[in-house]
PDB file of C-alpha atoms and ligand atoms in Angstrom:
ATOM      1  CA  MET A  13     -11.534  20.454 -22.822  1.00 39.00           C
ATOM      2  CA  MET A  14      -9.022  22.085 -20.491  1.00 40.00           C
ATOM      3  CA  THR A  15      -8.663  25.848 -21.020  1.00 41.00           C
ATOM      4  CA  ARG A  16      -5.355  27.650 -20.633  1.00 41.00           C
ATOM      5  CA  ARG A  17      -6.689  29.238 -17.440  1.00 43.00           C
ATOM      6  CA  THR A  18      -7.702  25.951 -15.779  1.00 40.00           C
ATOM      7  CA  PHE A  19      -4.464  24.316 -16.960  1.00 37.00           C
ATOM      8  CA  LEU A  20      -2.436  27.103 -15.332  1.00 37.00           C
ATOM      9  CA  SER A  21      -4.473  26.864 -12.121  1.00 40.00           C
ATOM     10  CA  ALA A  22      -3.901  23.128 -11.981  1.00 38.00           C
ATOM     11  CA  SER A  23      -0.169  23.610 -12.583  1.00 36.00           C
ATOM     12  CA  VAL A  24       0.073  26.179  -9.828  1.00 34.00           C
ATOM     13  CA  LEU A  25      -1.825  23.963  -7.413  1.00 36.00           C
ATOM     14  CA  LEU A  26       0.285  20.944  -8.190  1.00 35.00           C
ATOM     15  CA  GLY A  27       3.467  23.009  -7.926  1.00 34.00           C
ATOM     16  CA  ALA A  28       2.413  24.528  -4.624  1.00 34.00           C
ATOM     17  CA  ALA A  29       1.543  21.126  -3.241  1.00 36.00           C
ATOM     18  CA  ALA A  30       4.911  19.747  -4.302  1.00 34.00           C
ATOM     19  CA  VAL A  31       6.789  22.583  -2.636  1.00 35.00           C
ATOM     20  CA  SER A  32       4.804  22.955   0.570  1.00 36.00           C
ATOM     21  CA  ALA A  33       4.231  19.303   1.414  1.00 37.00           C
ATOM     22  CA  PRO A  34       5.602  16.161  -0.134  1.00 41.00           C
ATOM     23  CA  MET A  35       2.871  13.820  -1.305  1.00 43.00           C
ATOM     24  CA  SER A  36       1.828  11.828   1.741  1.00 48.00           C
ATOM     25  CA  ALA A  37      -0.180   8.648   1.790  1.00 45.00           C
ATOM     26  CA  GLN A  38      -3.238  10.573   2.915  1.00 50.00           C
ATOM     27  CA  GLN A  39      -3.139  12.541  -0.332  1.00 54.00           C
ATOM     28  CA  GLN A  40      -2.579   9.536  -2.545  1.00 73.00           C
ATOM     29  CA  PRO A  41      -5.576   7.919  -4.125  1.00 81.00           C
ATOM     30  CA  ALA A  42      -6.772   4.618  -2.743  1.00 87.00           C
ATOM     31  CA  SER A  43      -5.852   1.541  -4.768  1.00 90.00           C
ATOM     32  CA  ALA A  44      -8.298  -0.026  -7.184  1.00 92.00           C
ATOM     33  CA  ALA A  45     -11.015  -1.921  -5.354  1.00 94.00           C
ATOM     34  CA  ALA A  46      -9.846  -5.196  -3.826  1.00 96.00           C
ATOM     35  CA  ASP A  47     -11.423  -8.499  -4.847  1.00 97.00           C
ATOM     36  CA  PRO A  48     -14.891  -8.578  -3.179  1.00 97.00           C
ATOM     37  CA  LYS A  49     -14.384 -12.271  -2.318  1.00 97.00           C
ATOM     38  CA  LEU A  50     -11.258 -11.362  -0.321  1.00 98.00           C
ATOM     39  CA  ILE A  51     -13.081  -8.519   1.422  1.00 98.00           C
ATOM     40  CA  GLU A  52     -15.844 -10.973   2.353  1.00 97.00           C
ATOM     41  CA  ASP A  53     -13.237 -13.408   3.713  1.00 98.00           C
ATOM     42  CA  LEU A  54     -11.492 -10.668   5.695  1.00 98.00           C
ATOM     43  CA  VAL A  55     -14.723  -9.570   7.372  1.00 98.00           C
ATOM     44  CA  ALA A  56     -15.572 -13.232   8.021  1.00 98.00           C
ATOM     45  CA  ALA A  57     -12.122 -13.785   9.583  1.00 98.00           C
ATOM     46  CA  TYR A  58     -12.820 -11.117  12.213  1.00 98.00           C
ATOM     47  CA  ARG A  59     -16.090 -12.810  13.172  1.00 98.00           C
ATOM     48  CA  ILE A  60     -14.691 -16.359  12.976  1.00 98.00           C
ATOM     49  CA  LEU A  61     -11.725 -15.610  15.224  1.00 98.00           C
ATOM     50  CA  ALA A  62     -13.973 -13.813  17.696  1.00 97.00           C
ATOM     51  CA  ARG A  63     -16.382 -16.777  17.756  1.00 96.00           C
ATOM     52  CA  HIS A  64     -13.418 -19.109  18.401  1.00 97.00           C
ATOM     53  CA  ASP A  65     -12.224 -16.892  21.276  1.00 97.00           C
ATOM     54  CA  VAL A  66      -8.921 -16.261  19.527  1.00 98.00           C
ATOM     55  CA  LEU A  67      -9.894 -12.564  19.428  1.00 98.00           C
ATOM     56  CA  ASP A  68     -12.059 -10.883  22.050  1.00 96.00           C
ATOM     57  CA  GLY A  69     -12.714  -7.157  22.227  1.00 96.00           C
ATOM     58  CA  PHE A  70      -9.151  -6.637  20.993  1.00 97.00           C
ATOM     59  CA  GLY A  71      -6.888  -7.990  18.271  1.00 97.00           C
ATOM     60  CA  HIS A  72      -7.181  -7.714  14.496  1.00 98.00           C
ATOM     61  CA  VAL A  73      -6.796  -9.351  11.095  1.00 98.00           C
ATOM     62  CA  SER A  74      -5.464  -7.844   7.864  1.00 98.00           C
ATOM     63  CA  MET A  75      -4.902  -8.812   4.251  1.00 98.00           C
ATOM     64  CA  ARG A  76      -2.342  -7.626   1.740  1.00 98.00           C
ATOM     65  CA  HIS A  77      -4.145  -5.650  -0.981  1.00 98.00           C
ATOM     66  CA  ASP A  78      -4.522  -7.960  -3.984  1.00 98.00           C
ATOM     67  CA  ARG A  79      -4.258  -5.051  -6.469  1.00 96.00           C
ATOM     68  CA  SER A  80      -1.519  -3.132  -4.694  1.00 96.00           C
ATOM     69  CA  ALA A  81       1.195  -5.265  -3.073  1.00 96.00           C
ATOM     70  CA  ASN A  82       2.585  -2.425  -0.926  1.00 97.00           C
ATOM     71  CA  ARG A  83      -0.735  -1.749   0.772  1.00 98.00           C
ATOM     72  CA  PHE A  84      -2.830  -3.698   3.241  1.00 98.00           C
ATOM     73  CA  ILE A  85      -6.405  -3.590   4.476  1.00 98.00           C
ATOM     74  CA  MET A  86      -7.709  -3.883   8.027  1.00 98.00           C
ATOM     75  CA  SER A  87     -10.612  -2.622  10.102  1.00 98.00           C
ATOM     76  CA  ARG A  88     -10.834   0.725  11.839  1.00 97.00           C
ATOM     77  CA  SER A  89     -10.376   0.467  15.608  1.00 97.00           C
ATOM     78  CA  LEU A  90     -13.344  -1.714  16.506  1.00 98.00           C
ATOM     79  CA  ALA A  91     -14.128  -4.922  18.428  1.00 97.00           C
ATOM     80  CA  PRO A  92     -13.542  -7.756  15.930  1.00 97.00           C
ATOM     81  CA  GLU A  93     -16.993  -9.333  16.043  1.00 96.00           C
ATOM     82  CA  LEU A  94     -18.574  -6.021  15.015  1.00 97.00           C
ATOM     83  CA  VAL A  95     -16.456  -5.474  11.875  1.00 97.00           C
ATOM     84  CA  THR A  96     -18.237  -5.007   8.526  1.00 97.00           C
ATOM     85  CA  ALA A  97     -16.894  -4.193   5.054  1.00 97.00           C
ATOM     86  CA  GLY A  98     -17.661  -0.516   5.691  1.00 96.00           C
ATOM     87  CA  ASP A  99     -15.129  -0.467   8.529  1.00 97.00           C
ATOM     88  CA  LEU A 100     -12.154  -1.500   6.388  1.00 97.00           C
ATOM     89  CA  ILE A 101      -9.331   0.969   5.757  1.00 97.00           C
ATOM     90  CA  GLU A 102      -6.400   0.762   3.331  1.00 97.00           C
ATOM     91  CA  PHE A 103      -2.912   1.470   4.739  1.00 98.00           C
ATOM     92  CA  ASP A 104       0.602   1.887   3.397  1.00 97.00           C
ATOM     93  CA  PHE A 105       3.583   0.178   5.053  1.00 98.00           C
ATOM     94  CA  ASP A 106       4.330   3.262   7.159  1.00 98.00           C
ATOM     95  CA  GLY A 107       0.952   2.791   8.822  1.00 97.00           C
ATOM     96  CA  ASN A 108      -0.662   5.763   7.051  1.00 97.00           C
ATOM     97  CA  ALA A 109      -4.350   5.370   6.266  1.00 96.00           C
ATOM     98  CA  VAL A 110      -5.093   6.050   2.617  1.00 94.00           C
ATOM     99  CA  ASP A 111      -8.849   6.469   2.962  1.00 88.00           C
ATOM    100  CA  ALA A 112      -9.537   6.883   6.701  1.00 92.00           C
ATOM    101  CA  ARG A 113     -12.386   9.408   6.245  1.00 92.00           C
ATOM    102  CA  GLY A 114     -12.225  10.250   9.936  1.00 94.00           C
ATOM    103  CA  ARG A 115     -12.117   6.665  11.141  1.00 95.00           C
ATOM    104  CA  ALA A 116      -9.574   5.861  13.884  1.00 97.00           C
ATOM    105  CA  PRO A 117      -7.018   3.124  13.126  1.00 97.00           C
ATOM    106  CA  TYR A 118      -5.776   0.382  15.458  1.00 97.00           C
ATOM    107  CA  SER A 119      -2.626   1.570  17.263  1.00 97.00           C
ATOM    108  CA  GLU A 120      -0.900  -1.769  16.533  1.00 98.00           C
ATOM    109  CA  ARG A 121      -1.324  -1.636  12.744  1.00 98.00           C
ATOM    110  CA  PHE A 122       2.510  -1.522  12.561  1.00 98.00           C
ATOM    111  CA  ILE A 123       2.584  -5.253  13.367  1.00 98.00           C
ATOM    112  CA  HIS A 124       0.876  -5.862  10.042  1.00 98.00           C
ATOM    113  CA  ALA A 125       2.694  -3.163   8.072  1.00 98.00           C
ATOM    114  CA  GLU A 126       6.194  -4.333   8.927  1.00 98.00           C
ATOM    115  CA  ILE A 127       5.430  -8.035   8.454  1.00 98.00           C
ATOM    116  CA  TYR A 128       4.068  -7.339   4.955  1.00 98.00           C
ATOM    117  CA  ARG A 129       7.140  -5.248   4.204  1.00 98.00           C
ATOM    118  CA  ALA A 130       9.523  -7.989   5.385  1.00 98.00           C
ATOM    119  CA  ARG A 131       7.668 -11.021   4.035  1.00 98.00           C
ATOM    120  CA  PRO A 132       6.435 -10.820   0.414  1.00 98.00           C
ATOM    121  CA  ASP A 133       4.953 -14.339   0.792  1.00 98.00           C
ATOM    122  CA  VAL A 134       2.565 -13.206   3.531  1.00 98.00           C
ATOM    123  CA  LYS A 135      -0.943 -12.314   2.363  1.00 98.00           C
ATOM    124  CA  ALA A 136      -2.742 -12.217   5.724  1.00 98.00           C
ATOM    125  CA  VAL A 137      -1.786 -11.421   9.340  1.00 99.00           C
ATOM    126  CA  VAL A 138      -3.612 -12.032  12.627  1.00 98.00           C
ATOM    127  CA  HIS A 139      -2.718 -10.347  15.912  1.00 98.00           C
ATOM    128  CA  ALA A 140      -4.375 -11.879  18.988  1.00 98.00           C
ATOM    129  CA  HIS A 141      -4.083 -11.953  22.777  1.00 98.00           C
ATOM    130  CA  ALA A 142      -5.374 -15.536  23.217  1.00 98.00           C
ATOM    131  CA  PRO A 143      -4.859 -16.442  26.917  1.00 98.00           C
ATOM    132  CA  SER A 144      -3.814 -20.028  26.099  1.00 98.00           C
ATOM    133  CA  LEU A 145      -0.635 -18.733  24.432  1.00 98.00           C
ATOM    134  CA  ILE A 146       0.555 -16.309  27.095  1.00 98.00           C
ATOM    135  CA  PRO A 147       2.252 -18.936  29.351  1.00 98.00           C
ATOM    136  CA  TYR A 148       4.522 -19.936  26.459  1.00 98.00           C
ATOM    137  CA  GLY A 149       5.768 -16.372  26.090  1.00 98.00           C
ATOM    138  CA  VAL A 150       6.497 -15.788  29.780  1.00 98.00           C
ATOM    139  CA  THR A 151       8.145 -19.064  30.802  1.00 97.00           C
ATOM    140  CA  THR A 152      11.014 -21.119  29.444  1.00 96.00           C
ATOM    141  CA  VAL A 153       8.591 -23.838  28.270  1.00 96.00           C
ATOM    142  CA  PRO A 154       8.603 -23.815  24.465  1.00 97.00           C
ATOM    143  CA  LEU A 155       5.351 -24.062  22.507  1.00 98.00           C
ATOM    144  CA  ARG A 156       5.680 -27.157  20.335  1.00 98.00           C
ATOM    145  CA  PRO A 157       3.322 -29.080  18.032  1.00 98.00           C
ATOM    146  CA  VAL A 158       1.479 -31.728  20.055  1.00 97.00           C
ATOM    147  CA  TYR A 159      -0.875 -32.803  17.274  1.00 96.00           C
ATOM    148  CA  HIS A 160      -1.099 -32.915  13.515  1.00 95.00           C
ATOM    149  CA  MET A 161      -3.357 -29.887  13.073  1.00 97.00           C
ATOM    150  CA  ALA A 162      -0.551 -27.671  14.341  1.00 98.00           C
ATOM    151  CA  SER A 163       2.207 -28.955  12.067  1.00 97.00           C
ATOM    152  CA  PHE A 164       2.836 -25.355  10.947  1.00 98.00           C
ATOM    153  CA  ILE A 165       4.597 -24.830  14.307  1.00 98.00           C
ATOM    154  CA  GLY A 166       7.418 -26.978  12.940  1.00 96.00           C
ATOM    155  CA  ASP A 167      10.424 -26.942  15.243  1.00 95.00           C
ATOM    156  CA  GLY A 168       9.067 -24.194  17.480  1.00 96.00           C
ATOM    157  CA  VAL A 169       7.783 -20.636  17.777  1.00 98.00           C
ATOM    158  CA  PRO A 170      10.070 -17.631  18.360  1.00 98.00           C
ATOM    159  CA  VAL A 171       9.295 -15.270  21.251  1.00 98.00           C
ATOM    160  CA  PHE A 172       9.490 -11.504  20.770  1.00 98.00           C
ATOM    161  CA  ASP A 173      10.364  -9.607  23.955  1.00 98.00           C
ATOM    162  CA  ILE A 174       9.776  -5.905  23.352  1.00 98.00           C
ATOM    163  CA  ARG A 175      11.836  -5.059  26.452  1.00 98.00           C
ATOM    164  CA  LYS A 176      15.052  -6.399  24.951  1.00 97.00           C
ATOM    165  CA  THR A 177      15.164  -3.673  22.295  1.00 96.00           C
ATOM    166  CA  PHE A 178      12.945  -0.912  23.636  1.00 98.00           C
ATOM    167  CA  GLY A 179      13.250  -1.137  27.447  1.00 98.00           C
ATOM    168  CA  MET A 180      10.173  -0.150  29.401  1.00 98.00           C
ATOM    169  CA  THR A 181       7.208   0.401  27.075  1.00 97.00           C
ATOM    170  CA  ASP A 182       3.416   0.156  27.227  1.00 97.00           C
ATOM    171  CA  MET A 183       3.924  -3.265  25.556  1.00 98.00           C
ATOM    172  CA  LEU A 184       2.178  -2.163  22.344  1.00 97.00           C
ATOM    173  CA  VAL A 185       3.748  -2.434  18.885  1.00 98.00           C
ATOM    174  CA  SER A 186       2.628   1.081  18.066  1.00 97.00           C
ATOM    175  CA  ASP A 187       5.271   2.373  15.656  1.00 98.00           C
ATOM    176  CA  SER A 188       7.347   1.220  12.689  1.00 98.00           C
ATOM    177  CA  ALA A 189      10.515   0.489  14.691  1.00 98.00           C
ATOM    178  CA  LYS A 190       8.687  -1.867  17.035  1.00 98.00           C
ATOM    179  CA  GLY A 191       6.929  -3.478  14.092  1.00 98.00           C
ATOM    180  CA  ARG A 192      10.299  -4.039  12.387  1.00 98.00           C
ATOM    181  CA  ALA A 193      11.723  -5.689  15.503  1.00 98.00           C
ATOM    182  CA  LEU A 194       8.701  -7.984  15.689  1.00 98.00           C
ATOM    183  CA  ALA A 195       8.997  -8.891  11.987  1.00 98.00           C
ATOM    184  CA  LEU A 196      12.681  -9.648  12.569  1.00 98.00           C
ATOM    185  CA  ALA A 197      11.791 -12.007  15.435  1.00 98.00           C
ATOM    186  CA  LEU A 198       9.176 -13.707  13.234  1.00 98.00           C
ATOM    187  CA  GLY A 199      11.802 -14.343  10.553  1.00 98.00           C
ATOM    188  CA  GLY A 200      10.574 -16.950   8.099  1.00 98.00           C
ATOM    189  CA  LYS A 201       8.207 -18.643  10.600  1.00 98.00           C
ATOM    190  CA  THR A 202       4.420 -18.904  10.629  1.00 98.00           C
ATOM    191  CA  CYS A 203       3.933 -17.193  13.982  1.00 98.00           C
ATOM    192  CA  VAL A 204       5.715 -15.320  16.754  1.00 98.00           C
ATOM    193  CA  LEU A 205       4.740 -15.120  20.410  1.00 98.00           C
ATOM    194  CA  MET A 206       4.891 -11.699  22.043  1.00 98.00           C
ATOM    195  CA  ARG A 207       6.030 -11.870  25.674  1.00 98.00           C
ATOM    196  CA  GLY A 208       3.273 -10.879  28.086  1.00 98.00           C
ATOM    197  CA  HIS A 209       1.067  -9.745  25.222  1.00 98.00           C
ATOM    198  CA  GLY A 210      -0.037 -12.228  22.566  1.00 98.00           C
ATOM    199  CA  VAL A 211       0.894 -13.490  19.145  1.00 98.00           C
ATOM    200  CA  ALA A 212       1.210 -12.596  15.460  1.00 98.00           C
ATOM    201  CA  VAL A 213       0.265 -15.317  12.983  1.00 98.00           C
ATOM    202  CA  VAL A 214       0.841 -15.085   9.234  1.00 98.00           C
ATOM    203  CA  GLY A 215      -0.234 -17.005   6.167  1.00 98.00           C
ATOM    204  CA  PRO A 216      -0.324 -17.044   2.364  1.00 97.00           C
ATOM    205  CA  SER A 217      -4.128 -16.577   2.485  1.00 97.00           C
ATOM    206  CA  ILE A 218      -6.802 -15.367   4.895  1.00 98.00           C
ATOM    207  CA  PRO A 219      -8.155 -18.896   5.597  1.00 98.00           C
ATOM    208  CA  ILE A 220      -4.645 -20.183   6.323  1.00 98.00           C
ATOM    209  CA  ALA A 221      -3.721 -17.320   8.682  1.00 98.00           C
ATOM    210  CA  ALA A 222      -7.069 -17.693  10.464  1.00 98.00           C
ATOM    211  CA  GLY A 223      -6.850 -21.502  10.550  1.00 98.00           C
ATOM    212  CA  ARG A 224      -3.346 -21.359  11.981  1.00 98.00           C
ATOM    213  CA  SER A 225      -4.553 -18.940  14.656  1.00 98.00           C
ATOM    214  CA  ILE A 226      -7.359 -21.297  15.674  1.00 98.00           C
ATOM    215  CA  TYR A 227      -5.148 -24.387  15.783  1.00 98.00           C
ATOM    216  CA  LEU A 228      -2.273 -22.576  17.493  1.00 98.00           C
ATOM    217  CA  ASP A 229      -4.688 -21.750  20.321  1.00 98.00           C
ATOM    218  CA  MET A 230      -5.949 -25.352  20.412  1.00 98.00           C
ATOM    219  CA  ASN A 231      -2.406 -26.726  20.373  1.00 98.00           C
ATOM    220  CA  ALA A 232      -1.445 -24.502  23.323  1.00 98.00           C
ATOM    221  CA  ARG A 233      -4.435 -25.708  25.321  1.00 98.00           C
ATOM    222  CA  ILE A 234      -3.707 -29.371  24.521  1.00 98.00           C
ATOM    223  CA  GLN A 235      -0.020 -28.984  25.324  1.00 98.00           C
ATOM    224  CA  THR A 236      -0.853 -27.361  28.662  1.00 97.00           C
ATOM    225  CA  GLN A 237      -3.262 -30.211  29.450  1.00 97.00           C
ATOM    226  CA  ALA A 238      -0.714 -32.854  28.454  1.00 96.00           C
ATOM    227  CA  MET A 239       1.969 -31.263  30.614  1.00 96.00           C
ATOM    228  CA  ALA A 240      -0.478 -30.833  33.516  1.00 95.00           C
ATOM    229  CA  LEU A 241      -1.138 -34.582  33.571  1.00 94.00           C
ATOM    230  CA  GLY A 242       2.365 -34.832  34.907  1.00 85.00           C
ATOM    231  CA  GLY A 243       2.621 -38.526  34.180  1.00 76.00           C
ATOM    232  CA  GLY A 244       5.809 -38.368  32.218  1.00 80.00           C
ATOM    233  CA  LYS A 245       7.334 -36.978  29.112  1.00 91.00           C
ATOM    234  CA  VAL A 246       5.130 -35.464  26.403  1.00 95.00           C
ATOM    235  CA  THR A 247       5.748 -36.767  22.887  1.00 96.00           C
ATOM    236  CA  TYR A 248       5.602 -33.902  20.413  1.00 97.00           C
ATOM    237  CA  LEU A 249       5.460 -34.127  16.636  1.00 97.00           C
ATOM    238  CA  ASP A 250       8.939 -34.644  15.330  1.00 96.00           C
ATOM    239  CA  PRO A 251       9.968 -31.677  13.153  1.00 94.00           C
ATOM    240  CA  GLN A 252      10.215 -34.170  10.266  1.00 96.00           C
ATOM    241  CA  GLU A 253       6.615 -35.275  10.831  1.00 96.00           C
ATOM    242  CA  ALA A 254       5.532 -31.650  10.927  1.00 95.00           C
ATOM    243  CA  GLN A 255       7.430 -30.946   7.714  1.00 95.00           C
ATOM    244  CA  LYS A 256       5.888 -33.933   5.938  1.00 95.00           C
ATOM    245  CA  MET A 257       2.408 -32.645   6.831  1.00 94.00           C
ATOM    246  CA  MET A 258       3.296 -29.222   5.496  1.00 95.00           C
ATOM    247  CA  ASP A 259       4.691 -30.744   2.301  1.00 95.00           C
ATOM    248  CA  ALA A 260       1.459 -32.707   1.845  1.00 93.00           C
ATOM    249  CA  GLY A 261      -0.523 -29.441   1.924  1.00 92.00           C
ATOM    250  CA  GLU A 262      -1.124 -27.934   5.337  1.00 90.00           C
ATOM    251  CA  ASN A 263      -4.604 -29.021   6.440  1.00 89.00           C
ATOM    252  CA  ARG A 264      -5.688 -28.772   2.769  1.00 88.00           C
ATOM    253  CA  GLY A 265      -5.500 -24.979   2.952  1.00 88.00           C
ATOM    254  CA  TYR A 266      -8.265 -25.081   5.613  1.00 94.00           C
ATOM    255  CA  GLU A 267     -10.771 -24.953   2.734  1.00 92.00           C
ATOM    256  CA  ARG A 268     -13.278 -27.410   4.190  1.00 93.00           C
ATOM    257  CA  ALA A 269     -13.183 -25.845   7.649  1.00 96.00           C
ATOM    258  CA  TRP A 270     -13.296 -22.333   6.191  1.00 97.00           C
ATOM    259  CA  GLU A 271     -16.713 -22.849   4.590  1.00 96.00           C
ATOM    260  CA  LEU A 272     -18.040 -24.237   7.877  1.00 97.00           C
ATOM    261  CA  TRP A 273     -16.540 -21.431   9.945  1.00 97.00           C
ATOM    262  CA  LYS A 274     -17.960 -18.811   7.598  1.00 96.00           C
ATOM    263  CA  ALA A 275     -21.424 -20.363   7.770  1.00 96.00           C
ATOM    264  CA  GLN A 276     -21.251 -20.529  11.571  1.00 95.00           C
ATOM    265  CA  ALA A 277     -20.009 -16.940  11.829  1.00 92.00           C
ATOM    266  CA  SER A 278     -22.838 -15.633   9.642  1.00 89.00           C
ATOM    267  CA  ARG A 279     -25.412 -16.890  12.142  1.00 88.00           C
ATOM    268  CA  PRO A 280     -26.617 -14.307  14.668  1.00 82.00           C
TER     269      PRO A 280
HETATM  270 ZN1  LIG B 321      -1.887  -6.410  21.000  1.00 71.35          ZN
END
């Protein structure tokens, strides 16, 4: 039972805290534990995307917290293939770690934060530097769907050029303003190329965001090969064909492939 003395002490402490420093995210308690199945999928996504060469020593994946819609979870700053559940940190949309416990965050966590803030439908985000995609961010050649597995590209992929808004930078989306500009360029699409840098891919689940990342990379490589043949015009999916595939259930939510990818990624 709380005594008058301890009650007064608590009141003083709370009052002092309120006056001296507004409650920051670091002082807020972490959300209730996320679904262990989602945590398992998030850790698997890091390994899967590394094994598919979508991520290398850099890049990251996140998920919106299933118990707290204004929070998201991603790894501490670490090479993707090495990520375990113990490396995951919860963040608010200002990029503040809720439970860092001394662990360093990725500098580009603002990509994820501002996309979750802007897009309530998004439950998972991938940021990658896949080399296959870079040419489509630095030339006037648009990335378009060349085969059915990449129907989520639809009528094209927007390109975010950080220089247009921020001038000369180190190219990294390392604060909220840059994250907001990227989210604006993404709009309602499934992915956005980042000029001279990489890509951000989103989805309504971890398997879908990861699956889109894998097939976006494959589509870029196939499109480059098709164009390199130089024998004539490339026939892309018509936006109506792409839409019909999406309406039919995009690649069946990647469920079949996801189980395979997880099994492959769990092998040493
Ligand atoms: Zn990056």
